[in-house]
């Protein structure tokens, strides 16, 4: 999961003066933002790289010819995925698209008012498509072992005693907390600079702590590609709806709450962002 906003390409015409005073912005806004097509392509490619990394980590940490699983495996996987997310957010494609890599995060940013609503669907479709592509590429690279248990395309499954309702609640809680963190960091210049590292740390904690319990997905795109390929491989199909509904509900609820708290504290989010979405190049 990543938490960087992306630019609104239509928020200001090229060459038009910004209505945000220099003192209220974390850094100067660019005169023109990348096109939606370019941002969607970057978002899809980055999500594919993320899933390639996730499936690769699961393959070598949980397969019998790898580390073999165990409690420490989730901590190692979390640290690796968290570091990968930070690198993707700081990369040139990540700064162009905002590196959401998570449909729930895109919805949260929209509800926070820092991402245009008309771009939500293209971003979500790009993330889901990238999830399928990255999972398929990992299967090509690592061979049949990716499809067989216990790897199973790295599809997330809840641990013993965790029902669907409990999974939804845990996933929603993780995204609600992340959305609140996002609102707080975006309201301050130093917070925006620390955002990639904070996201990496939170992701590592979610996977390390929730991994043995709920699977620690916290990202519909994280589960979509693996679940789809596992289903097509002839399996019963891992749980999908809970890993979609939980993050989406939590992200929207957390964003709404964060917006209200920000208003009660003086509207620092509005003061920093002005009347247009922040560009990823300003983070």
PDB file of N, CA and C in Angstrom, residues 45-126:
ATOM      1  N   UNK A  45       2.528  -0.181 -14.405  1.00  0.00           N
ATOM      2  CA  UNK A  45       3.860  -0.773 -14.383  1.00  0.00           C
ATOM      3  C   UNK A  45       4.414  -0.908 -12.980  1.00  0.00           C
ATOM      4  N   UNK A  46       4.217   0.111 -12.162  1.00  0.00           N
ATOM      5  CA  UNK A  46       4.711   0.057 -10.791  1.00  0.00           C
ATOM      6  C   UNK A  46       3.999  -1.019  -9.985  1.00  0.00           C
ATOM      7  N   UNK A  47       2.688  -1.177 -10.190  1.00  0.00           N
ATOM      8  CA  UNK A  47       1.962  -2.226  -9.487  1.00  0.00           C
ATOM      9  C   UNK A  47       2.452  -3.600  -9.930  1.00  0.00           C
ATOM     10  N   UNK A  48       2.770  -3.749 -11.217  1.00  0.00           N
ATOM     11  CA  UNK A  48       3.316  -5.012 -11.703  1.00  0.00           C
ATOM     12  C   UNK A  48       4.652  -5.324 -11.023  1.00  0.00           C
ATOM     13  N   UNK A  49       5.505  -4.322 -10.876  1.00  0.00           N
ATOM     14  CA  UNK A  49       6.782  -4.525 -10.207  1.00  0.00           C
ATOM     15  C   UNK A  49       6.559  -4.905  -8.734  1.00  0.00           C
ATOM     16  N   UNK A  50       5.595  -4.249  -8.097  1.00  0.00           N
ATOM     17  CA  UNK A  50       5.283  -4.573  -6.707  1.00  0.00           C
ATOM     18  C   UNK A  50       4.857  -6.028  -6.568  1.00  0.00           C
ATOM     19  N   UNK A  51       3.952  -6.489  -7.428  1.00  0.00           N
ATOM     20  CA  UNK A  51       3.485  -7.882  -7.331  1.00  0.00           C
ATOM     21  C   UNK A  51       4.571  -8.868  -7.697  1.00  0.00           C
ATOM     22  N   UNK A  52       5.415  -8.509  -8.656  1.00  0.00           N
ATOM     23  CA  UNK A  52       6.558  -9.364  -8.968  1.00  0.00           C
ATOM     24  C   UNK A  52       7.428  -9.539  -7.726  1.00  0.00           C
ATOM     25  N   UNK A  53       7.668  -8.444  -7.006  1.00  0.00           N
ATOM     26  CA  UNK A  53       8.456  -8.526  -5.786  1.00  0.00           C
ATOM     27  C   UNK A  53       7.770  -9.322  -4.695  1.00  0.00           C
ATOM     28  N   UNK A  54       6.460  -9.135  -4.540  1.00  0.00           N
ATOM     29  CA  UNK A  54       5.716  -9.861  -3.511  1.00  0.00           C
ATOM     30  C   UNK A  54       5.739 -11.365  -3.782  1.00  0.00           C
ATOM     31  N   UNK A  55       5.405 -11.766  -5.012  1.00  0.00           N
ATOM     32  CA  UNK A  55       5.369 -13.191  -5.337  1.00  0.00           C
ATOM     33  C   UNK A  55       6.767 -13.800  -5.227  1.00  0.00           C
ATOM     34  N   UNK A  56       7.777 -13.052  -5.630  1.00  0.00           N
ATOM     35  CA  UNK A  56       9.147 -13.541  -5.501  1.00  0.00           C
ATOM     36  C   UNK A  56       9.498 -13.766  -4.034  1.00  0.00           C
ATOM     37  N   UNK A  57       9.122 -12.820  -3.185  1.00  0.00           N
ATOM     38  CA  UNK A  57       9.396 -12.984  -1.763  1.00  0.00           C
ATOM     39  C   UNK A  57       8.683 -14.177  -1.178  1.00  0.00           C
ATOM     40  N   UNK A  58       7.407 -14.354  -1.513  1.00  0.00           N
ATOM     41  CA  UNK A  58       6.651 -15.495  -1.001  1.00  0.00           C
ATOM     42  C   UNK A  58       7.245 -16.800  -1.515  1.00  0.00           C
ATOM     43  N   UNK A  59       7.661 -16.804  -2.777  1.00  0.00           N
ATOM     44  CA  UNK A  59       8.242 -18.031  -3.353  1.00  0.00           C
ATOM     45  C   UNK A  59       9.471 -18.482  -2.569  1.00  0.00           C
ATOM     46  N   UNK A  60      10.376 -17.546  -2.246  1.00  0.00           N
ATOM     47  CA  UNK A  60      11.624 -17.930  -1.600  1.00  0.00           C
ATOM     48  C   UNK A  60      11.530 -18.007  -0.083  1.00  0.00           C
ATOM     49  N   UNK A  61      10.505 -17.430   0.488  1.00  0.00           N
ATOM     50  CA  UNK A  61      10.358 -17.487   1.943  1.00  0.00           C
ATOM     51  C   UNK A  61       9.462 -18.628   2.412  1.00  0.00           C
ATOM     52  N   UNK A  62       8.516 -19.073   1.558  1.00  0.00           N
ATOM     53  CA  UNK A  62       7.535 -20.052   2.005  1.00  0.00           C
ATOM     54  C   UNK A  62       7.593 -21.386   1.260  1.00  0.00           C
ATOM     55  N   UNK A  63       8.215 -21.439   0.102  1.00  0.00           N
ATOM     56  CA  UNK A  63       8.309 -22.708  -0.633  1.00  0.00           C
ATOM     57  C   UNK A  63       9.250 -23.665   0.099  1.00  0.00           C
ATOM     58  N   UNK A  64       9.037 -24.979  -0.035  1.00  0.00           N
ATOM     59  CA  UNK A  64       9.891 -25.954   0.661  1.00  0.00           C
ATOM     60  C   UNK A  64      11.366 -25.852   0.295  1.00  0.00           C
ATOM     61  N   UNK A  65      11.675 -25.459  -0.951  1.00  0.00           N
ATOM     62  CA  UNK A  65      13.078 -25.343  -1.349  1.00  0.00           C
ATOM     63  C   UNK A  65      13.654 -23.965  -1.044  1.00  0.00           C
ATOM     64  N   UNK A  66      12.883 -23.137  -0.332  1.00  0.00           N
ATOM     65  CA  UNK A  66      13.371 -21.829   0.093  1.00  0.00           C
ATOM     66  C   UNK A  66      13.584 -21.810   1.589  1.00  0.00           C
ATOM     67  N   UNK A  67      13.175 -20.738   2.208  1.00  0.00           N
ATOM     68  CA  UNK A  67      13.324 -20.602   3.658  1.00  0.00           C
ATOM     69  C   UNK A  67      12.416 -21.566   4.399  1.00  0.00           C
ATOM     70  N   UNK A  68      11.249 -21.856   3.826  1.00  0.00           N
ATOM     71  CA  UNK A  68      10.349 -22.828   4.419  1.00  0.00           C
ATOM     72  C   UNK A  68       9.280 -22.273   5.319  1.00  0.00           C
ATOM     73  N   UNK A  69       9.116 -20.970   5.353  1.00  0.00           N
ATOM     74  CA  UNK A  69       8.055 -20.363   6.154  1.00  0.00           C
ATOM     75  C   UNK A  69       8.473 -20.169   7.595  1.00  0.00           C
ATOM     76  N   UNK A  70       7.473 -20.023   8.475  1.00  0.00           N
ATOM     77  CA  UNK A  70       7.761 -19.746   9.868  1.00  0.00           C
ATOM     78  C   UNK A  70       7.430 -18.317  10.228  1.00  0.00           C
ATOM     79  N   UNK A  71       7.428 -18.036  11.529  1.00  0.00           N
ATOM     80  CA  UNK A  71       7.037 -16.713  12.003  1.00  0.00           C
ATOM     81  C   UNK A  71       7.911 -15.595  11.472  1.00  0.00           C
ATOM     82  N   UNK A  72       9.222 -15.838  11.385  1.00  0.00           N
ATOM     83  CA  UNK A  72      10.126 -14.783  10.920  1.00  0.00           C
ATOM     84  C   UNK A  72       9.936 -14.476   9.452  1.00  0.00           C
ATOM     85  N   UNK A  73       9.342 -15.401   8.695  1.00  0.00           N
ATOM     86  CA  UNK A  73       9.196 -15.187   7.258  1.00  0.00           C
ATOM     87  C   UNK A  73       8.310 -13.989   6.960  1.00  0.00           C
ATOM     88  N   UNK A  74       7.248 -13.801   7.741  1.00  0.00           N
ATOM     89  CA  UNK A  74       6.369 -12.653   7.503  1.00  0.00           C
ATOM     90  C   UNK A  74       7.097 -11.336   7.816  1.00  0.00           C
ATOM     91  N   UNK A  75       7.933 -11.335   8.840  1.00  0.00           N
ATOM     92  CA  UNK A  75       8.685 -10.126   9.165  1.00  0.00           C
ATOM     93  C   UNK A  75       9.665  -9.780   8.059  1.00  0.00           C
ATOM     94  N   UNK A  76      10.330 -10.797   7.523  1.00  0.00           N
ATOM     95  CA  UNK A  76      11.278 -10.558   6.428  1.00  0.00           C
ATOM     96  C   UNK A  76      10.537 -10.087   5.186  1.00  0.00           C
ATOM     97  N   UNK A  77       9.403 -10.734   4.890  1.00  0.00           N
ATOM     98  CA  UNK A  77       8.609 -10.319   3.731  1.00  0.00           C
ATOM     99  C   UNK A  77       8.127  -8.882   3.889  1.00  0.00           C
ATOM    100  N   UNK A  78       7.646  -8.533   5.077  1.00  0.00           N
ATOM    101  CA  UNK A  78       7.190  -7.168   5.318  1.00  0.00           C
ATOM    102  C   UNK A  78       8.289  -6.152   5.128  1.00  0.00           C
ATOM    103  N   UNK A  79       9.480  -6.451   5.638  1.00  0.00           N
ATOM    104  CA  UNK A  79      10.595  -5.513   5.485  1.00  0.00           C
ATOM    105  C   UNK A  79      10.958  -5.336   4.015  1.00  0.00           C
ATOM    106  N   UNK A  80      10.949  -6.441   3.262  1.00  0.00           N
ATOM    107  CA  UNK A  80      11.290  -6.352   1.851  1.00  0.00           C
ATOM    108  C   UNK A  80      10.259  -5.587   1.040  1.00  0.00           C
ATOM    109  N   UNK A  81       8.985  -5.875   1.275  1.00  0.00           N
ATOM    110  CA  UNK A  81       7.928  -5.178   0.540  1.00  0.00           C
ATOM    111  C   UNK A  81       7.888  -3.699   0.923  1.00  0.00           C
ATOM    112  N   UNK A  82       8.075  -3.399   2.196  1.00  0.00           N
ATOM    113  CA  UNK A  82       8.094  -2.006   2.630  1.00  0.00           C
ATOM    114  C   UNK A  82       9.221  -1.225   1.975  1.00  0.00           C
ATOM    115  N   UNK A  83      10.408  -1.827   1.906  1.00  0.00           N
ATOM    116  CA  UNK A  83      11.530  -1.161   1.240  1.00  0.00           C
ATOM    117  C   UNK A  83      11.256  -0.974  -0.247  1.00  0.00           C
ATOM    118  N   UNK A  84      10.667  -1.991  -0.887  1.00  0.00           N
ATOM    119  CA  UNK A  84      10.342  -1.889  -2.304  1.00  0.00           C
ATOM    120  C   UNK A  84       9.343  -0.768  -2.560  1.00  0.00           C
ATOM    121  N   UNK A  85       8.333  -0.637  -1.713  1.00  0.00           N
ATOM    122  CA  UNK A  85       7.348   0.432  -1.876  1.00  0.00           C
ATOM    123  C   UNK A  85       8.000   1.806  -1.794  1.00  0.00           C
ATOM    124  N   UNK A  86       8.882   1.983  -0.821  1.00  0.00           N
ATOM    125  CA  UNK A  86       9.553   3.272  -0.687  1.00  0.00           C
ATOM    126  C   UNK A  86      10.364   3.600  -1.937  1.00  0.00           C
ATOM    127  N   UNK A  87      11.054   2.603  -2.477  1.00  0.00           N
ATOM    128  CA  UNK A  87      11.848   2.819  -3.695  1.00  0.00           C
ATOM    129  C   UNK A  87      10.943   3.174  -4.870  1.00  0.00           C
ATOM    130  N   UNK A  88       9.815   2.476  -5.009  1.00  0.00           N
ATOM    131  CA  UNK A  88       8.896   2.762  -6.115  1.00  0.00           C
ATOM    132  C   UNK A  88       8.301   4.153  -5.997  1.00  0.00           C
ATOM    133  N   UNK A  89       7.987   4.586  -4.790  1.00  0.00           N
ATOM    134  CA  UNK A  89       7.431   5.921  -4.589  1.00  0.00           C
ATOM    135  C   UNK A  89       8.436   7.014  -4.924  1.00  0.00           C
ATOM    136  N   UNK A  90       9.714   6.745  -4.664  1.00  0.00           N
ATOM    137  CA  UNK A  90      10.747   7.742  -4.905  1.00  0.00           C
ATOM    138  C   UNK A  90      11.268   7.719  -6.338  1.00  0.00           C
ATOM    139  N   UNK A  91      10.888   6.699  -7.099  1.00  0.00           N
ATOM    140  CA  UNK A  91      11.368   6.584  -8.480  1.00  0.00           C
ATOM    141  C   UNK A  91      10.709   7.635  -9.373  1.00  0.00           C
ATOM    142  N   UNK A  92      11.280   7.819 -10.560  1.00  0.00           N
ATOM    143  CA  UNK A  92      10.715   8.792 -11.504  1.00  0.00           C
ATOM    144  C   UNK A  92       9.285   8.420 -11.915  1.00  0.00           C
ATOM    145  N   UNK A  93       8.994   7.161 -12.271  1.00  0.00           N
ATOM    146  CA  UNK A  93       7.596   6.821 -12.576  1.00  0.00           C
ATOM    147  C   UNK A  93       6.675   7.008 -11.365  1.00  0.00           C
ATOM    148  N   UNK A  94       7.185   6.730 -10.179  1.00  0.00           N
ATOM    149  CA  UNK A  94       6.373   6.918  -8.980  1.00  0.00           C
ATOM    150  C   UNK A  94       6.012   8.368  -8.740  1.00  0.00           C
ATOM    151  N   UNK A  95       6.915   9.265  -9.043  1.00  0.00           N
ATOM    152  CA  UNK A  95       6.627  10.685  -8.880  1.00  0.00           C
ATOM    153  C   UNK A  95       5.694  11.203  -9.973  1.00  0.00           C
ATOM    154  N   UNK A  96       5.665  10.534 -11.090  1.00  0.00           N
ATOM    155  CA  UNK A  96       4.738  10.955 -12.145  1.00  0.00           C
ATOM    156  C   UNK A  96       3.305  10.543 -11.813  1.00  0.00           C
ATOM    157  N   UNK A  97       3.131   9.315 -11.351  1.00  0.00           N
ATOM    158  CA  UNK A  97       1.771   8.827 -11.105  1.00  0.00           C
ATOM    159  C   UNK A  97       1.311   9.057  -9.679  1.00  0.00           C
ATOM    160  N   UNK A  98       2.244   9.244  -8.755  1.00  0.00           N
ATOM    161  CA  UNK A  98       1.909   9.318  -7.344  1.00  0.00           C
ATOM    162  C   UNK A  98       2.109   8.006  -6.638  1.00  0.00           C
ATOM    163  N   UNK A  99       2.283   6.909  -7.394  1.00  0.00           N
ATOM    164  CA  UNK A  99       2.568   5.585  -6.837  1.00  0.00           C
ATOM    165  C   UNK A  99       1.563   5.187  -5.763  1.00  0.00           C
ATOM    166  N   UNK A 100       0.273   5.214  -6.106  1.00  0.00           N
ATOM    167  CA  UNK A 100      -0.738   4.721  -5.171  1.00  0.00           C
ATOM    168  C   UNK A 100      -0.599   3.214  -5.003  1.00  0.00           C
ATOM    169  N   UNK A 101      -0.635   2.484  -6.135  1.00  0.00           N
ATOM    170  CA  UNK A 101      -0.468   1.026  -6.187  1.00  0.00           C
ATOM    171  C   UNK A 101      -1.519   0.290  -5.370  1.00  0.00           C
ATOM    172  N   UNK A 102      -2.611   0.944  -5.070  1.00  0.00           N
ATOM    173  CA  UNK A 102      -3.620   0.385  -4.170  1.00  0.00           C
ATOM    174  C   UNK A 102      -4.943   1.106  -4.434  1.00  0.00           C
ATOM    175  N   UNK A 103      -5.971   0.418  -4.931  1.00  0.00           N
ATOM    176  CA  UNK A 103      -7.247   1.092  -5.188  1.00  0.00           C
ATOM    177  C   UNK A 103      -7.851   1.749  -3.956  1.00  0.00           C
ATOM    178  N   UNK A 104      -7.646   1.154  -2.793  1.00  0.00           N
ATOM    179  CA  UNK A 104      -8.189   1.741  -1.568  1.00  0.00           C
ATOM    180  C   UNK A 104      -7.515   3.068  -1.258  1.00  0.00           C
ATOM    181  N   UNK A 105      -6.230   3.165  -1.519  1.00  0.00           N
ATOM    182  CA  UNK A 105      -5.500   4.410  -1.293  1.00  0.00           C
ATOM    183  C   UNK A 105      -5.968   5.484  -2.267  1.00  0.00           C
ATOM    184  N   UNK A 106      -6.199   5.105  -3.516  1.00  0.00           N
ATOM    185  CA  UNK A 106      -6.715   6.061  -4.496  1.00  0.00           C
ATOM    186  C   UNK A 106      -8.049   6.635  -4.045  1.00  0.00           C
ATOM    187  N   UNK A 107      -8.932   5.782  -3.528  1.00  0.00           N
ATOM    188  CA  UNK A 107     -10.220   6.250  -3.013  1.00  0.00           C
ATOM    189  C   UNK A 107     -10.037   7.157  -1.808  1.00  0.00           C
ATOM    190  N   UNK A 108      -9.107   6.827  -0.931  1.00  0.00           N
ATOM    191  CA  UNK A 108      -8.865   7.661   0.251  1.00  0.00           C
ATOM    192  C   UNK A 108      -8.372   9.046  -0.153  1.00  0.00           C
ATOM    193  N   UNK A 109      -7.460   9.098  -1.114  1.00  0.00           N
ATOM    194  CA  UNK A 109      -6.939  10.383  -1.562  1.00  0.00           C
ATOM    195  C   UNK A 109      -8.034  11.220  -2.214  1.00  0.00           C
ATOM    196  N   UNK A 110      -8.930  10.555  -2.933  1.00  0.00           N
ATOM    197  CA  UNK A 110     -10.072  11.268  -3.513  1.00  0.00           C
ATOM    198  C   UNK A 110     -10.955  11.844  -2.419  1.00  0.00           C
ATOM    199  N   UNK A 111     -11.248  11.067  -1.386  1.00  0.00           N
ATOM    200  CA  UNK A 111     -12.095  11.552  -0.299  1.00  0.00           C
ATOM    201  C   UNK A 111     -11.399  12.644   0.515  1.00  0.00           C
ATOM    202  N   UNK A 112     -10.080  12.639   0.530  1.00  0.00           N
ATOM    203  CA  UNK A 112      -9.349  13.709   1.204  1.00  0.00           C
ATOM    204  C   UNK A 112      -9.315  14.988   0.374  1.00  0.00           C
ATOM    205  N   UNK A 113      -9.707  14.905  -0.884  1.00  0.00           N
ATOM    206  CA  UNK A 113      -9.742  16.081  -1.738  1.00  0.00           C
ATOM    207  C   UNK A 113      -8.441  16.395  -2.431  1.00  0.00           C
ATOM    208  N   UNK A 114      -7.516  15.428  -2.502  1.00  0.00           N
ATOM    209  CA  UNK A 114      -6.221  15.677  -3.130  1.00  0.00           C
ATOM    210  C   UNK A 114      -6.026  14.862  -4.406  1.00  0.00           C
ATOM    211  N   UNK A 115      -7.103  14.224  -4.875  1.00  0.00           N
ATOM    212  CA  UNK A 115      -7.029  13.447  -6.109  1.00  0.00           C
ATOM    213  C   UNK A 115      -8.348  13.597  -6.848  1.00  0.00           C
ATOM    214  N   UNK A 116      -8.313  13.880  -8.160  1.00  0.00           N
ATOM    215  CA  UNK A 116      -9.558  14.130  -8.900  1.00  0.00           C
ATOM    216  C   UNK A 116     -10.400  12.871  -9.050  1.00  0.00           C
ATOM    217  N   UNK A 117     -11.701  13.013  -8.846  1.00  0.00           N
ATOM    218  CA  UNK A 117     -12.598  11.876  -8.917  1.00  0.00           C
ATOM    219  C   UNK A 117     -12.637  11.221 -10.283  1.00  0.00           C
ATOM    220  N   UNK A 118     -12.471  11.992 -11.354  1.00  0.00           N
ATOM    221  CA  UNK A 118     -12.544  11.420 -12.703  1.00  0.00           C
ATOM    222  C   UNK A 118     -11.378  10.486 -13.003  1.00  0.00           C
ATOM    223  N   UNK A 119     -10.313  10.558 -12.205  1.00  0.00           N
ATOM    224  CA  UNK A 119      -9.154   9.692 -12.437  1.00  0.00           C
ATOM    225  C   UNK A 119      -9.174   8.442 -11.573  1.00  0.00           C
ATOM    226  N   UNK A 120     -10.155   8.310 -10.688  1.00  0.00           N
ATOM    227  CA  UNK A 120     -10.181   7.179  -9.760  1.00  0.00           C
ATOM    228  C   UNK A 120     -10.316   5.861 -10.512  1.00  0.00           C
ATOM    229  N   UNK A 121     -11.304   5.755 -11.405  1.00  0.00           N
ATOM    230  CA  UNK A 121     -11.529   4.496 -12.115  1.00  0.00           C
ATOM    231  C   UNK A 121     -10.340   4.107 -12.983  1.00  0.00           C
ATOM    232  N   UNK A 122      -9.761   5.013 -13.796  1.00  0.00           N
ATOM    233  CA  UNK A 122      -8.583   4.610 -14.581  1.00  0.00           C
ATOM    234  C   UNK A 122      -7.430   4.120 -13.709  1.00  0.00           C
ATOM    235  N   UNK A 123      -7.215   4.774 -12.575  1.00  0.00           N
ATOM    236  CA  UNK A 123      -6.133   4.339 -11.683  1.00  0.00           C
ATOM    237  C   UNK A 123      -6.414   2.948 -11.130  1.00  0.00           C
ATOM    238  N   UNK A 124      -7.657   2.718 -10.683  1.00  0.00           N
ATOM    239  CA  UNK A 124      -7.990   1.415 -10.098  1.00  0.00           C
ATOM    240  C   UNK A 124      -7.852   0.301 -11.129  1.00  0.00           C
ATOM    241  N   UNK A 125      -8.310   0.547 -12.342  1.00  0.00           N
ATOM    242  CA  UNK A 125      -8.178  -0.458 -13.394  1.00  0.00           C
ATOM    243  C   UNK A 125      -6.706  -0.720 -13.718  1.00  0.00           C
ATOM    244  N   UNK A 126      -5.902   0.325 -13.737  1.00  0.00           N
ATOM    245  CA  UNK A 126      -4.477   0.160 -14.003  1.00  0.00           C
ATOM    246  C   UNK A 126      -3.809  -0.658 -12.902  1.00  0.00           C
TER     247      UNK A 126
END
